[in-house]
Amino acid sequence: LEGPRSHDATGGGSSEAAFVQVLEGLTRAQDDADHAIELLVKGEPVDMHQVMISVEMTDIAFRLAVQLRNKLVRAYEEIMRMQV
């Protein structure tokens, strides 16, 4: 899972692009974990450690997405408190 690293042409980061990238990483991690669990349940030969790693990576990706969302909400609230 890659962190938010996208930059626009001016060198600054794009919050929207970072959020999309985190969500895509979360989706990939969930798909990988789901597939690994499905194989395990079917009784197919799968490394139990890999299954646990996939589940943990999904948890980490989810926590990252929640933290990014929290930062975006705080930034929005701060902007809304500004007096014009």
Coordinates of C-alpha atoms in Angstrom, one line a residue:
L1 CA 0.0 0.0 0.0
E2 CA 1.5 3.3 -1.0
G3 CA 0.9 6.4 1.0
P4 CA -0.3 9.7 -0.4
R5 CA 2.5 10.8 -2.7
S6 CA 0.9 12.4 -5.7
H7 CA 2.0 15.9 -6.7
D8 CA 0.6 18.2 -9.3
A9 CA 2.8 20.0 -11.8
T10 CA 3.6 22.8 -9.4
G11 CA 5.1 20.4 -6.8
G12 CA 2.3 20.6 -4.3
G13 CA 0.2 17.7 -3.2
S14 CA -3.3 17.2 -4.1
S15 CA -5.6 16.2 -1.2
E16 CA -8.2 14.7 -3.6
A17 CA -5.6 12.6 -5.4
A18 CA -4.1 11.4 -2.1
F19 CA -7.5 10.4 -0.8
V20 CA -8.4 8.6 -4.1
Q21 CA -5.0 6.8 -3.9
V22 CA -5.6 5.7 -0.3
L23 CA -9.1 4.4 -1.2
E24 CA -7.8 2.5 -4.1
G25 CA -5.1 1.0 -1.9
L26 CA -7.7 0.1 0.6
T27 CA -9.9 -1.6 -2.0
R28 CA -6.9 -3.6 -3.3
A29 CA -6.0 -4.7 0.3
Q30 CA -9.6 -5.7 1.0
D31 CA -9.7 -7.7 -2.3
D32 CA -6.4 -9.5 -1.4
A33 CA -7.6 -10.3 2.1
D34 CA -11.0 -11.6 0.9
H35 CA -9.3 -13.8 -1.7
A36 CA -6.9 -15.2 0.8
I37 CA -9.6 -15.9 3.3
E38 CA -11.8 -17.5 0.6
L39 CA -8.9 -19.9 -0.3
L40 CA -8.4 -20.8 3.3
V41 CA -12.1 -21.5 3.9
K42 CA -12.2 -23.7 0.7
G43 CA -9.4 -25.8 2.2
E44 CA -6.9 -24.9 -0.6
P45 CA -3.2 -24.8 0.2
V46 CA -2.5 -21.3 1.4
D47 CA 0.0 -20.0 3.9
M48 CA -1.8 -19.0 7.1
H49 CA 0.8 -16.3 7.7
Q50 CA 0.0 -14.7 4.3
V51 CA -3.7 -14.7 5.2
M52 CA -3.0 -12.9 8.5
I53 CA -0.6 -10.4 6.8
S54 CA -3.3 -9.6 4.2
V55 CA -5.9 -9.0 6.9
E56 CA -3.5 -6.8 8.9
M57 CA -2.6 -4.8 5.7
T58 CA -6.3 -4.2 5.2
D59 CA -6.6 -3.0 8.8
I60 CA -3.7 -0.6 8.3
A61 CA -5.1 0.7 5.0
F62 CA -8.5 1.3 6.7
R63 CA -6.9 3.2 9.6
L64 CA -4.9 5.3 7.1
A65 CA -8.1 6.1 5.2
V66 CA -9.9 7.1 8.4
Q67 CA -7.0 9.3 9.5
L68 CA -6.9 11.0 6.1
R69 CA -10.7 11.5 6.3
N70 CA -10.4 13.0 9.8
K71 CA -7.7 15.5 8.6
L72 CA -9.9 16.5 5.6
V73 CA -12.9 17.1 7.9
R74 CA -10.8 19.1 10.3
A75 CA -9.5 21.2 7.5
Y76 CA -13.1 21.8 6.2
E77 CA -14.3 22.8 9.6
E78 CA -11.4 25.2 10.0
I79 CA -12.2 26.8 6.7
M80 CA -15.9 27.1 7.7
R81 CA -14.9 28.9 10.9
M82 CA -13.0 31.6 8.9
Q83 CA -14.6 34.9 8.8
V84 CA -14.9 36.5 5.4

